[in-house]
C-alpha cells in the first residue's frame, strides 16, 4: 500500500476518475506496509506526515499538514483500517485509492473540513475482476461543511471499470458538492467517452447521507441495491441512473429535486433505467422517462444518523470500529417485537400455489416489509413486489391490506397494532406466519389482541 500526493483528473457529470492518478513534485510517499492492517501496529515512515501516532490501542492518527494532499493506495488483498485522518489544517486533503481486487476499507474517520473546491474524491474504488469483492465499512466523512456548492468533493466514487462486487455499509457521508456516493459509473454505456462500464453491482446498506449536491446515493448497474439508509436534503435523495436498481427499507426526505429519481434524460441508456422501491418512505419522485416500480410507504420516519444502527457519529467513533454489541438490522437474534406492538405478518405459499390472494385488517399502521429469511422453497418473502395487486389502504384509523403471491414465494407486512381479521383464498397452498412462527388465523388474531381481550 503506497501513499503519495495525487493530482486528480477532472471529470464531467457522468465520468470515471483516473484510477491511476498522476504524481506531482510535492509527492509524499508512505511505504506500502506502513498502513496494512493498521490497528494495533506502529506506523511506518513517519517522515511522510506531520504526525502519525497511536491515539489509543484502537486506531492510529494521520495528521495532514496545511496545504498538503496525501494518498493511500491499496493493491489486491490489502486492508486500510482503524485510522483517524486529521485534515483540520487549512487546505489539507487525504485520498484513499482502491483499484484492485479483494480489498477492504474499514473504520476510517475524517476529522475536519475539506477546504478544496476542486472536483476530486475522498475515496475512489473499483473491483477489477468479476469474481472479486471490495468492502467499505464504518466510514465518517463530513466533506465541505463550509461550502458544499458544486464543484467539489465526492465522498466515495466507484470508478467506471468496476466489474466485481462492492458492499458499502455503515457510512456517514455529508456535505459533498458532487454526491455522497457516486456509484453509477460502472453502468456507463459503450459509446460513453470514458468507455464501457464494468457492470459490477454496488450495495449500499445501513448508511446515512445529508446536504450533498447531485445525489445522496447514486447507483446504476443491475443488482445494485440501496437498503436501510436515510438520506436528507440532497438534490436527489437516491438516484438509479442506469439499468435495474433497487431501494429497500429507506427513509428519504427534503430533496430539492426528488427524493427518488430514476433515469437520466441526457443519456439514452438512462432513459431505459428501472428502479424497484420497497418499504421506503419518501415524498417526491422523478422518473425522467424511466420506470419506477413501487410507491412510497408514507412520510419518512427517520432523519438522523443515530436512527440507522451502526452509523458512526464522529471521526473517532468510526476509527474505533463498531462496538462489539452492535447489531445491524435483521442480524443477530430475532426479537418478537422490536418496539411497541409491532409484528411481522407473512403469507407464504407452497411451490404449486398460483396467484394466491389474501386480505387482512389491523387497527394500527401497516407497511410492506421483508422477512429475515426465505421460504421453505428457498424463495423470497417480501411485501409490495406485485405492484398491480399488493396494497395498503387506511380509512378512519383502520388499515386494510392484501395482495397476491405464489410459486413458493411470500409477502410480509410490518403491523404496528392488533390484527383484527384475515382471509386467504387458497388455505391448502398458503399459510400464515407471525414473527416467523406458523399460526392459524384465530391464533394470529388472539396473539395480537385483535379479539379485543
Short mmCIF file of C-alpha atoms in Angstrom, two decimals:
data_model
loop_
_atom_site.label_atom_id
_atom_site.label_comp_id
_atom_site.label_asym_id
_atom_site.label_seq_id
_atom_site.Cartn_x
_atom_site.Cartn_y
_atom_site.Cartn_z
CA UNK A 1 0.00 0.00 0.00
CA UNK A 2 1.57 3.26 -1.13
CA UNK A 3 0.87 6.81 -0.07
CA UNK A 4 1.65 9.91 -2.09
CA UNK A 5 0.41 13.26 -3.34
CA UNK A 6 -2.10 12.75 -6.14
CA UNK A 7 -3.38 15.08 -8.86
CA UNK A 8 -6.95 14.13 -9.76
CA UNK A 9 -8.18 14.20 -13.35
CA UNK A 10 -11.22 16.42 -13.99
CA UNK A 11 -14.49 14.62 -14.69
CA UNK A 12 -17.71 15.54 -16.44
CA UNK A 13 -21.09 14.72 -14.92
CA UNK A 14 -21.02 11.01 -15.87
CA UNK A 15 -17.42 10.00 -15.70
CA UNK A 16 -14.65 7.97 -14.19
CA UNK A 17 -11.79 9.48 -12.24
CA UNK A 18 -8.35 8.45 -13.46
CA UNK A 19 -7.76 5.42 -11.20
CA UNK A 20 -4.01 5.62 -11.53
CA UNK A 21 -3.66 9.32 -10.81
CA UNK A 22 -0.54 11.34 -11.51
CA UNK A 23 2.24 12.25 -9.14
CA UNK A 24 3.33 15.84 -8.54
CA UNK A 25 6.59 17.43 -7.49
CA UNK A 26 5.19 17.75 -3.95
CA UNK A 27 4.73 13.99 -3.68
CA UNK A 28 4.91 12.44 -0.23
CA UNK A 29 5.12 8.65 -0.11
CA UNK A 30 4.31 6.27 2.72
CA UNK A 31 5.85 2.84 2.21
CA UNK A 32 3.27 0.20 1.38
CA UNK A 33 3.34 -1.88 4.53
CA UNK A 34 3.10 1.11 6.86
CA UNK A 35 -0.68 1.11 6.73
CA UNK A 36 -1.55 -2.52 6.14
CA UNK A 37 -4.00 -3.71 8.78
CA UNK A 38 -3.26 -0.61 10.80
CA UNK A 39 -4.92 -1.35 14.13
CA UNK A 40 -2.55 -2.21 16.97
CA UNK A 41 0.65 -1.61 14.99
CA UNK A 42 3.20 1.21 14.91
CA UNK A 43 3.08 3.47 11.85
CA UNK A 44 5.94 3.29 9.39
CA UNK A 45 7.66 6.11 7.55
CA UNK A 46 6.61 8.86 9.95
CA UNK A 47 8.61 11.40 7.96
CA UNK A 48 5.86 11.28 5.34
CA UNK A 49 3.43 13.15 7.63
CA UNK A 50 3.40 15.97 10.12
CA UNK A 51 2.35 13.46 12.75
CA UNK A 52 1.39 9.80 13.00
CA UNK A 53 0.79 8.15 16.31
CA UNK A 54 -1.45 5.87 18.30
CA UNK A 55 -4.41 7.76 19.75
CA UNK A 56 -5.13 4.63 21.78
CA UNK A 57 -4.97 0.91 21.19
CA UNK A 58 -7.92 1.04 18.80
CA UNK A 59 -6.71 3.29 15.99
CA UNK A 60 -3.83 5.31 14.57
CA UNK A 61 -3.91 9.01 13.67
CA UNK A 62 -2.66 10.61 10.44
CA UNK A 63 -2.26 14.38 10.67
CA UNK A 64 -2.02 16.06 7.26
CA UNK A 65 -0.19 19.38 7.27
CA UNK A 66 -1.63 22.61 5.88
CA UNK A 67 -1.67 22.71 2.07
CA UNK A 68 -0.67 19.04 1.76
CA UNK A 69 -2.51 16.27 -0.06
CA UNK A 70 -1.82 12.69 0.96
CA UNK A 71 -2.90 9.48 -0.79
CA UNK A 72 -3.02 5.82 0.28
CA UNK A 73 -3.30 3.19 -2.48
CA UNK A 74 -4.48 -0.39 -1.94
CA UNK A 75 -3.38 -3.37 -4.01
CA UNK A 76 -5.03 -6.81 -4.26
CA UNK A 77 -5.96 -8.27 -0.89
CA UNK A 78 -4.94 -5.22 1.17
CA UNK A 79 -6.86 -3.58 4.02
CA UNK A 80 -6.78 0.00 5.29
CA UNK A 81 -8.41 0.10 8.71
CA UNK A 82 -8.72 1.73 12.13
CA UNK A 83 -7.36 5.13 11.11
CA UNK A 84 -8.35 8.66 12.11
CA UNK A 85 -7.38 11.09 9.33
CA UNK A 86 -6.92 14.63 10.67
CA UNK A 87 -7.44 17.24 7.93
CA UNK A 88 -8.22 20.14 10.26
CA UNK A 89 -5.23 22.11 8.92
CA UNK A 90 -6.08 24.63 6.16
CA UNK A 91 -6.33 23.02 2.70
CA UNK A 92 -5.24 19.62 3.99
CA UNK A 93 -6.67 16.70 1.98
CA UNK A 94 -6.37 12.92 2.09
CA UNK A 95 -7.34 10.34 -0.55
CA UNK A 96 -7.85 6.58 -0.46
CA UNK A 97 -7.46 4.70 -3.76
CA UNK A 98 -8.53 1.04 -4.11
CA UNK A 99 -8.34 -0.02 -7.76
CA UNK A 100 -7.73 -3.72 -7.13
CA UNK A 101 -9.37 -6.99 -6.04
CA UNK A 102 -10.45 -8.23 -2.60
CA UNK A 103 -9.60 -5.05 -0.70
CA UNK A 104 -11.19 -3.58 2.43
CA UNK A 105 -11.52 -0.02 3.78
CA UNK A 106 -12.80 -0.26 7.35
CA UNK A 107 -13.10 2.00 10.38
CA UNK A 108 -11.85 5.28 8.89
CA UNK A 109 -12.83 8.67 10.27
CA UNK A 110 -12.01 12.01 8.61
CA UNK A 111 -11.73 14.79 11.19
CA UNK A 112 -12.00 18.35 9.86
CA UNK A 113 -13.36 20.20 6.85
CA UNK A 114 -12.50 19.53 3.19
CA UNK A 115 -11.49 23.04 2.07
CA UNK A 116 -10.69 22.37 -1.59
CA UNK A 117 -13.30 23.15 -4.27
CA UNK A 118 -11.53 21.00 -6.90
CA UNK A 119 -13.55 18.12 -8.41
CA UNK A 120 -11.97 15.11 -6.68
CA UNK A 121 -12.79 12.12 -4.49
CA UNK A 122 -12.03 11.29 -0.88
CA UNK A 123 -12.30 7.58 -1.75
CA UNK A 124 -12.19 6.15 -5.27
CA UNK A 125 -12.51 2.42 -5.78
CA UNK A 126 -13.31 -0.41 -8.11
CA UNK A 127 -13.03 -4.19 -8.14
CA UNK A 128 -11.21 -5.19 -11.30
CA UNK A 129 -12.29 -8.85 -11.60
CA UNK A 130 -15.85 -10.13 -11.86
CA UNK A 131 -15.25 -12.80 -9.22
CA UNK A 132 -13.64 -10.47 -6.65
CA UNK A 133 -15.02 -8.16 -3.96
CA UNK A 134 -14.44 -4.88 -2.15
CA UNK A 135 -15.74 -3.66 1.20
CA UNK A 136 -16.13 -0.14 2.64
CA UNK A 137 -17.38 -0.21 6.21
CA UNK A 138 -17.72 2.26 9.07
CA UNK A 139 -16.53 5.50 7.46
CA UNK A 140 -17.23 9.06 8.67
CA UNK A 141 -16.71 11.99 6.27
CA UNK A 142 -18.23 15.46 6.66
CA UNK A 143 -16.95 16.82 3.34
CA UNK A 144 -17.06 20.55 2.70
CA UNK A 145 -19.05 21.85 5.66
CA UNK A 146 -18.26 25.50 4.87
CA UNK A 147 -19.25 25.41 1.17
CA UNK A 148 -20.84 22.40 -0.50
CA UNK A 149 -21.75 24.14 -3.76
CA UNK A 150 -20.75 22.36 -6.98
CA UNK A 151 -18.00 21.62 -7.98
CA UNK A 152 -16.08 19.95 -5.20
CA UNK A 153 -15.56 16.73 -3.31
CA UNK A 154 -17.23 13.35 -3.82
CA UNK A 155 -17.32 11.15 -0.73
CA UNK A 156 -16.99 7.74 -2.42
CA UNK A 157 -16.66 7.32 -6.19
CA UNK A 158 -16.95 3.84 -7.72
CA UNK A 159 -14.86 4.04 -10.88
CA UNK A 160 -16.06 3.17 -14.38
CA UNK A 161 -14.14 -0.13 -14.62
CA UNK A 162 -15.73 -1.76 -11.58
CA UNK A 163 -16.60 -5.36 -12.53
CA UNK A 164 -16.89 -7.31 -9.26
CA UNK A 165 -19.00 -6.72 -6.16
CA UNK A 166 -18.65 -3.79 -3.75
CA UNK A 167 -20.55 -3.51 -0.47
CA UNK A 168 -20.64 -0.17 1.33
CA UNK A 169 -22.17 -0.23 4.80
CA UNK A 170 -22.36 1.87 7.95
CA UNK A 171 -21.04 5.08 6.39
CA UNK A 172 -21.95 8.65 7.34
CA UNK A 173 -21.14 10.98 4.43
CA UNK A 174 -22.39 14.57 4.33
CA UNK A 175 -21.81 17.97 2.66
CA UNK A 176 -20.43 16.69 -0.65
CA UNK A 177 -20.82 19.02 -3.66
CA UNK A 178 -20.67 16.05 -6.06
CA UNK A 179 -22.63 13.14 -4.47
CA UNK A 180 -22.07 11.43 -1.13
CA UNK A 181 -21.67 8.13 -3.00
CA UNK A 182 -21.27 8.25 -6.80
CA UNK A 183 -21.61 4.62 -7.93
CA UNK A 184 -23.34 4.85 -11.33
CA UNK A 185 -20.14 4.93 -13.42
CA UNK A 186 -19.93 1.12 -13.93
CA UNK A 187 -23.22 1.31 -15.84
CA UNK A 188 -21.88 3.71 -18.49
CA UNK A 189 -22.70 2.55 -21.99
CA UNK A 190 -20.09 1.51 -24.55
CA UNK A 191 -20.43 4.76 -26.50
CA UNK A 192 -19.64 6.90 -23.46
CA UNK A 193 -16.40 8.92 -23.77
CA UNK A 194 -14.88 7.13 -20.80
CA UNK A 195 -15.58 3.71 -22.34
CA UNK A 196 -17.83 0.81 -21.41
CA UNK A 197 -18.55 0.40 -17.73
CA UNK A 198 -17.51 -2.77 -15.96
CA UNK A 199 -21.09 -3.52 -14.93
CA UNK A 200 -20.30 -4.54 -11.35
CA UNK A 201 -23.08 -4.15 -8.76
CA UNK A 202 -22.80 -1.92 -5.69
CA UNK A 203 -24.71 -2.45 -2.44
CA UNK A 204 -25.15 0.48 -0.01
CA UNK A 205 -26.57 -0.62 3.35
CA UNK A 206 -27.25 0.86 6.77
CA UNK A 207 -25.83 4.27 5.80
CA UNK A 208 -26.57 8.00 6.01
CA UNK A 209 -26.21 10.95 3.63
CA UNK A 210 -27.09 14.60 4.15
CA UNK A 211 -26.63 18.00 2.47
CA UNK A 212 -24.95 16.68 -0.68
CA UNK A 213 -25.48 18.01 -4.15
CA UNK A 214 -26.38 15.92 -7.22
CA UNK A 215 -27.39 12.94 -5.06
CA UNK A 216 -27.04 11.27 -1.72
CA UNK A 217 -26.61 7.72 -3.02
CA UNK A 218 -26.35 7.12 -6.79
CA UNK A 219 -26.17 3.68 -8.42
CA UNK A 220 -26.52 2.41 -11.99
CA UNK A 221 -25.91 -1.30 -12.54
CA UNK A 222 -28.13 -4.39 -12.48
CA UNK A 223 -28.19 -5.86 -8.99
CA UNK A 224 -27.23 -2.62 -7.24
CA UNK A 225 -29.14 -2.08 -4.00
CA UNK A 226 -29.68 0.76 -1.51
CA UNK A 227 -31.04 -0.76 1.71
CA UNK A 228 -31.93 0.58 5.16
CA UNK A 229 -30.47 4.01 4.52
CA UNK A 230 -31.51 7.54 5.47
CA UNK A 231 -30.96 10.47 3.08
CA UNK A 232 -31.82 14.07 3.98
CA UNK A 233 -31.59 17.31 1.94
CA UNK A 234 -29.60 16.05 -1.05
CA UNK A 235 -30.54 17.35 -4.52
CA UNK A 236 -31.74 13.85 -5.41
CA UNK A 237 -32.01 11.54 -2.42
CA UNK A 238 -31.36 8.24 -4.18
CA UNK A 239 -30.74 8.03 -7.91
CA UNK A 240 -30.93 4.92 -10.10
CA UNK A 241 -29.06 6.27 -13.09
CA UNK A 242 -28.87 3.24 -15.42
CA UNK A 243 -30.08 -0.36 -15.62
CA UNK A 244 -32.23 -2.02 -12.89
CA UNK A 245 -31.56 -0.94 -9.31
CA UNK A 246 -33.43 -1.43 -6.01
CA UNK A 247 -34.24 0.67 -2.96
CA UNK A 248 -35.48 -1.07 0.19
CA UNK A 249 -36.39 -0.01 3.72
CA UNK A 250 -35.13 3.57 3.35
CA UNK A 251 -36.27 6.99 4.56
CA UNK A 252 -35.61 9.86 2.14
CA UNK A 253 -36.67 13.46 2.75
CA UNK A 254 -36.27 17.17 1.91
CA UNK A 255 -34.72 16.65 -1.53
CA UNK A 256 -34.95 19.86 -3.63
CA UNK A 257 -35.25 17.92 -6.91
CA UNK A 258 -36.65 14.50 -5.97
CA UNK A 259 -36.36 12.09 -3.05
CA UNK A 260 -36.30 9.16 -5.51
CA UNK A 261 -35.09 9.60 -9.07
CA UNK A 262 -34.71 7.01 -11.81
CA UNK A 263 -33.03 7.54 -15.15
CA UNK A 264 -31.18 10.35 -16.87
CA UNK A 265 -32.79 12.25 -19.76
CA UNK A 266 -29.46 13.24 -21.29
CA UNK A 267 -28.35 9.63 -21.94
CA UNK A 268 -30.35 7.11 -23.99
CA UNK A 269 -29.39 4.27 -21.65
CA UNK A 270 -30.53 6.33 -18.68
CA UNK A 271 -33.98 6.70 -20.25
CA UNK A 272 -34.31 2.90 -20.13
CA UNK A 273 -33.42 2.61 -16.43
CA UNK A 274 -35.67 0.78 -13.94
CA UNK A 275 -35.91 1.12 -10.18
CA UNK A 276 -37.86 -1.08 -7.76
CA UNK A 277 -38.85 0.63 -4.49
CA UNK A 278 -39.94 -1.47 -1.50
CA UNK A 279 -40.97 -0.41 2.02
CA UNK A 280 -39.40 3.01 1.50
CA UNK A 281 -40.75 6.27 2.89
CA UNK A 282 -40.31 9.42 0.80
CA UNK A 283 -42.13 12.45 -0.55
CA UNK A 284 -41.31 13.11 -4.20
CA UNK A 285 -40.13 11.12 -7.21
CA UNK A 286 -38.94 11.76 -10.77
CA UNK A 287 -38.67 9.01 -13.35
CA UNK A 288 -37.02 11.15 -16.06
CA UNK A 289 -38.68 8.96 -18.69
CA UNK A 290 -37.54 5.76 -16.96
CA UNK A 291 -39.55 3.32 -14.80
CA UNK A 292 -40.13 3.32 -11.03
CA UNK A 293 -41.95 0.24 -9.68
CA UNK A 294 -43.48 0.60 -6.24
CA UNK A 295 -44.56 3.62 -4.28
CA UNK A 296 -43.86 5.49 -1.06
CA UNK A 297 -44.81 3.85 2.21
CA UNK A 298 -45.69 7.26 3.62
CA UNK A 299 -43.99 10.10 5.46
CA UNK A 300 -40.29 9.45 6.20
CA UNK A 301 -39.81 8.32 9.78
CA UNK A 302 -36.05 8.72 10.26
CA UNK A 303 -33.92 11.80 9.60
CA UNK A 304 -30.87 11.48 11.88
CA UNK A 305 -27.76 9.26 11.58
CA UNK A 306 -28.31 7.90 15.09
CA UNK A 307 -31.52 6.33 13.79
CA UNK A 308 -29.57 3.99 11.48
CA UNK A 309 -28.00 1.21 13.52
CA UNK A 310 -24.21 1.11 13.19
CA UNK A 311 -23.67 4.52 11.54
CA UNK A 312 -20.66 6.31 13.12
CA UNK A 313 -21.47 9.69 14.66
CA UNK A 314 -17.92 11.12 14.74
CA UNK A 315 -14.49 10.56 13.22
CA UNK A 316 -13.32 8.95 16.46
CA UNK A 317 -16.39 6.71 16.51
CA UNK A 318 -15.58 5.46 13.01
CA UNK A 319 -11.86 4.92 13.60
CA UNK A 320 -12.54 2.94 16.77
CA UNK A 321 -14.72 0.49 14.89
CA UNK A 322 -18.22 -0.70 15.79
CA UNK A 323 -18.94 -1.70 19.36
CA UNK A 324 -18.92 -5.45 19.88
CA UNK A 325 -22.55 -5.39 20.98
CA UNK A 326 -23.71 -3.52 17.88
CA UNK A 327 -26.04 -5.38 15.54
CA UNK A 328 -27.21 -4.32 12.13
CA UNK A 329 -30.89 -4.60 11.17
CA UNK A 330 -32.05 -8.17 10.52
CA UNK A 331 -28.87 -9.60 12.01
CA UNK A 332 -28.32 -11.45 15.24
CA UNK A 333 -31.09 -12.98 17.36
CA UNK A 334 -34.57 -12.15 16.15
CA UNK A 335 -36.78 -10.32 18.64
CA UNK A 336 -40.53 -10.92 18.62
CA UNK A 337 -41.31 -7.21 18.87
CA UNK A 338 -38.60 -4.62 18.41
CA UNK A 339 -40.68 -1.78 19.76
CA UNK A 340 -44.27 -1.14 20.79
CA UNK A 341 -46.80 -3.64 19.48
CA UNK A 342 -45.12 -4.28 16.10
CA UNK A 343 -45.44 -7.63 14.35
CA UNK A 344 -44.18 -9.25 11.15
CA UNK A 345 -47.15 -10.85 9.39
CA UNK A 346 -46.23 -13.14 6.47
CA UNK A 347 -48.29 -15.02 3.88
CA UNK A 348 -46.20 -17.88 2.49
CA UNK A 349 -47.04 -20.30 -0.35
CA UNK A 350 -46.27 -23.81 -1.44
CA UNK A 351 -44.43 -24.18 -4.73
CA UNK A 352 -47.62 -25.18 -6.59
CA UNK A 353 -49.61 -22.12 -5.47
CA UNK A 354 -50.61 -19.76 -8.28
CA UNK A 355 -51.96 -16.22 -7.78
CA UNK A 356 -52.96 -16.95 -4.19
CA UNK A 357 -54.68 -13.88 -2.76
CA UNK A 358 -55.23 -12.73 0.81
CA UNK A 359 -56.55 -9.71 2.72
CA UNK A 360 -56.38 -8.60 6.35
CA UNK A 361 -57.31 -5.69 8.58
CA UNK A 362 -55.49 -4.10 11.52
CA UNK A 363 -56.11 -1.25 13.95
CA UNK A 364 -52.59 0.18 13.59
CA UNK A 365 -50.19 1.23 10.80
CA UNK A 366 -49.25 -1.40 8.18
CA UNK A 367 -46.19 -1.28 5.93
CA UNK A 368 -44.61 -3.57 3.36
CA UNK A 369 -41.60 -5.39 4.82
CA UNK A 370 -39.02 -8.12 4.18
CA UNK A 371 -38.90 -11.34 6.18
CA UNK A 372 -35.47 -12.10 7.72
CA UNK A 373 -35.32 -15.49 5.93
CA UNK A 374 -36.54 -17.14 2.74
CA UNK A 375 -39.49 -19.50 2.42
CA UNK A 376 -39.01 -23.30 2.73
CA UNK A 377 -38.92 -23.34 -1.08
CA UNK A 378 -35.89 -21.03 -0.97
CA UNK A 379 -37.77 -18.05 -2.38
CA UNK A 380 -38.06 -14.52 -1.02
CA UNK A 381 -40.77 -13.32 1.37
CA UNK A 382 -41.24 -9.57 0.84
CA UNK A 383 -44.24 -7.32 0.55
CA UNK A 384 -45.07 -4.88 -2.21
CA UNK A 385 -43.34 -6.70 -5.06
CA UNK A 386 -46.53 -7.17 -7.12
CA UNK A 387 -47.38 -3.51 -7.62
CA UNK A 388 -50.58 -4.29 -9.54
CA UNK A 389 -52.12 -6.32 -6.71
CA UNK A 390 -50.33 -5.66 -3.39
CA UNK A 391 -51.92 -2.78 -1.49
CA UNK A 392 -52.26 -0.97 1.83
CA UNK A 393 -55.21 1.34 2.50
CA UNK A 394 -56.20 3.35 5.56
CA UNK A 395 -59.61 4.73 6.49
CA UNK A 396 -60.68 6.19 9.83
CA UNK A 397 -57.77 4.58 11.65
CA UNK A 398 -58.38 1.08 10.25
CA UNK A 399 -55.84 -0.45 7.88
CA UNK A 400 -56.86 -2.79 5.07
CA UNK A 401 -54.10 -4.64 3.20
CA UNK A 402 -53.63 -7.60 0.92
CA UNK A 403 -52.05 -8.95 -2.21
CA UNK A 404 -51.26 -11.89 -4.45
CA UNK A 405 -48.32 -14.29 -4.36
CA UNK A 406 -47.45 -17.88 -5.24
CA UNK A 407 -44.83 -20.30 -6.55
CA UNK A 408 -43.17 -20.74 -3.17
CA UNK A 409 -42.80 -17.01 -2.56
CA UNK A 410 -44.45 -14.99 0.17
CA UNK A 411 -45.45 -11.47 1.21
CA UNK A 412 -44.61 -9.76 4.51
CA UNK A 413 -46.05 -6.77 6.33
CA UNK A 414 -45.00 -4.88 9.41
CA UNK A 415 -48.09 -4.30 11.56
CA UNK A 416 -47.92 -1.83 14.45
CA UNK A 417 -51.14 -2.79 16.20
CA UNK A 418 -53.68 -5.58 16.52
CA UNK A 419 -54.66 -7.75 13.55
CA UNK A 420 -58.46 -7.94 13.54
CA UNK A 421 -59.29 -10.17 10.54
CA UNK A 422 -57.59 -12.34 7.90
CA UNK A 423 -58.96 -14.07 4.79
CA UNK A 424 -56.88 -16.24 2.44
CA UNK A 425 -58.09 -17.67 -0.87
CA UNK A 426 -56.04 -20.91 -1.04
CA UNK A 427 -55.66 -22.24 2.54
CA UNK A 428 -54.29 -25.55 1.26
CA UNK A 429 -51.40 -23.79 -0.53
CA UNK A 430 -50.80 -20.78 1.72
CA UNK A 431 -50.06 -20.43 5.41
CA UNK A 432 -49.60 -17.53 7.81
CA UNK A 433 -46.57 -16.72 9.97
CA UNK A 434 -46.44 -14.22 12.83
CA UNK A 435 -42.86 -13.18 13.67
CA UNK A 436 -41.64 -16.30 11.85
CA UNK A 437 -43.94 -18.76 13.63
CA UNK A 438 -46.67 -20.55 11.67
CA UNK A 439 -50.11 -19.89 13.17
CA UNK A 440 -53.77 -20.36 12.37
CA UNK A 441 -55.85 -17.28 11.63
CA UNK A 442 -57.52 -17.38 15.03
CA UNK A 443 -54.14 -17.68 16.77
CA UNK A 444 -52.77 -14.61 14.97
CA UNK A 445 -55.79 -12.53 15.94
CA UNK A 446 -55.63 -13.70 19.55
CA UNK A 447 -51.85 -13.23 19.84
CA UNK A 448 -52.03 -9.64 18.60
CA UNK A 449 -55.04 -8.73 20.72
CA UNK A 450 -57.34 -8.37 17.77
CA UNK A 451 -60.16 -10.22 19.55
CA UNK A 452 -60.50 -7.32 21.99
CA UNK A 453 -59.36 -9.31 25.02
#
